[in-house]
Amino acid sequence: MDSLFRNKVVNTPSEFHWLKNNLLWYVNNTSLGKEYLWVDPISNSQKKCFDQVALAQLLTDQFGRQVNSDDLEITELDFDASFNEIKFTFDEKRLSYKPDSNSLKVLETPEKKKGWERGYWGSRFDETKNPPVVSPDSTMTAFIKNSNVYIKDNKSGAEAQLSYDGAPGFFYSTYIKWSPDGKKIMAYKVRPGDDRKIYFVESSPTDQFQPKLQSRDYLKPGDEVPFKSPQLFLVDSKKHIEVPTTEFDHQFGLNNMDWREDSRAFTFEYNQRGHQAYKVIEVDASTGKVKVLINETSNTFIDYSSKKYRFDVKDGQEIIWTSERDGWNHIYLYDGKTGQTKKQLTKGEWVVRKVVHVDEDKREVYFTASGLDKDQDPYFIQYCKVDFDGKNFTRFTKENGNHDVTFSEDHRYYVDQYSRVDMPPVTVLKSARGNKTIMTLQQADHSALLKEGWIAPEVFTAKGRDGKTDIWGVIIRPTSFDPNKTYPVVEYIYAGPHSSFVPKDFRAYYWSMSSIAELGFIVVQIDGMGTSNRSKAFHDVCWQNLKDGGFPDRKLWIKAAAKKYPYMNADKVGIFGTSAGGQNAAAALVFNSDFYDVAVSSCGCHDNRMDKIWWNEQFMGYPIGPHYAASSNIENAAQMGGNLMLILGEVDDNVDPATTMQFANALIKANKDFELVTIPGMGHSSGGDFGERKRKDFFVEHLLGVTPPSWEEVYD
């Protein structure tokens, strides 16, 4: 299915590269292949960066193999100011190409760049392995010995002990920070938290016959977390100033510890256990006195993982901060000395999605926002800026679509690419002054896609449970769609409160949704209440209540769609999802079997006490109360109705695999029929190709009433 639609949409460039002289280059995908273009906003011109045929021939000659001019795989392009030389990487070689003389030269074989490796989320932060830290003037070194802080004179080698209160159970971390003037040290003691692990067996390793036992660090809701106690040391006098912890003694975490540039103080952020208080704290470097600069509180939860933003202006003279305190996520300006709010910079029944740039000199904040236009999808991202005094609110984008903007380095120009699920991308070059369009760079062409029978998803809205709030989603129909037929409905669900999930950008293919639709279903995706990027009240529906999953809104939405389109059979509804969506999909049959008939749940967390600490405590709260059991698929398994398939990767280290097995055990005890598919060697996923097969077969059998064909025969 994907291959049928692949490369059927052209003129949809995805990356834009601004040079310091405000020239822009990018790669366009044409019907013939790749096209390297550069753009001059001053002269309002666009042309090819170089003669691709000539360069391809030079590469062919240099490397002894045919290089296609329409498919040049060159990366890391670097243009000189006059465009007389272009450096790039090809076939792991760094080359120089001079268009005027049509000459190519191999510069060197660059070392392969090490990609950024994301560590395992649950790994215990090792406070003991950081190397000794040299002072800013390189005359001294700070280090940890016998759980305490020491300094060494780098010339004489003489050591001096600064702290005497460290012990193995409450020791000093090796993450030490010197003040910029080299006269003070910030170090912190750590009391370790629980050492919980999850275990699983890799049954079929590739490098040996016998299975392997694996384990991961994995704190769960309710577990004890580490406690940090920041301390201040004056180097010359070797004085230890203890910092009182009263303002941050119920920690989930202390983060972003850093010195002010003038060494007057250090700051850190305090996330209180339960995520209902979040503080920015400053410690005076002379006295150790603690000052709370920002004290953010909520009766439900603070969305610190997705919405928090802080920018210290002019070494903390002022602070840019985001908050949902008035019911919508907005930007605030704080006095960095007194901690008083100076101004709310944005306001209204719309949300700031992200701060993208702060211009300290011009005193402007650039940001993205959603919900500005009552006649547009409230999730569409628009780009804006506002002054530090809350005035001169400016919009860089207004068109009815989801926008992605790339600014030039000086923010005088920008590329704006926007689209909708039913409108292919438009890419325009604009001037920031007056937000005027200079030229259209590309207009996407999807005519070849339409010839394949492609049908655009339909954006559909219906009122939610309160009868007032619009709930937004999409309807995906098969290419063989016939309005005179009746189609069961399949919902793809992911109701994690950390974001919203219904697609807003144009795509030719919507992964499993498109392929499932082709089997004879109407597939839908919906953002119900409890998901993010609307009002705080809309979001708060999830708090201590993840079983809700927006289902009251989802059921009304599907019924409204079926009323408008009678070919949608709201009496035959399936649902599938992965991870948090796996929990949601199973919850559809545990708590909502009055409406949903069939569910496929992949790698779901079926009890929030079994899953990762940060995600679940953020939305389910702390301490662990009866509400956790109330939202548990496991505790309420006896209520399950309908046809359920559970898909599990045996080495899933994102969601503890035991949660699926415990759910299966509870279903067995309740005498419930279900199918369990465990995939050897697979981690956190929807089940891979085999899981996709099983999911499709399950829907075909239980919603269409058709026995699926043998996949063995299909592959033969």
XYZ file of C-alpha atoms in Angstrom, residues 606 634 646 648 656-666 676 678:
17
model
C -2.764 -1.920 31.632
C -6.223 -5.490 35.209
C -3.141 -8.490 23.037
C 3.386 -8.035 23.226
C 6.969 -3.465 31.504
C 5.856 -6.613 29.580
C 4.554 -8.033 32.847
C 1.637 -5.604 32.714
C 0.241 -7.358 29.625
C 0.799 -10.775 31.200
C -0.931 -9.658 34.396
C -3.860 -8.430 32.321
C -3.964 -11.772 30.519
C -3.896 -13.539 33.882
C -6.778 -11.430 35.170
C -2.377 -13.248 23.130
C 3.918 -12.598 21.997
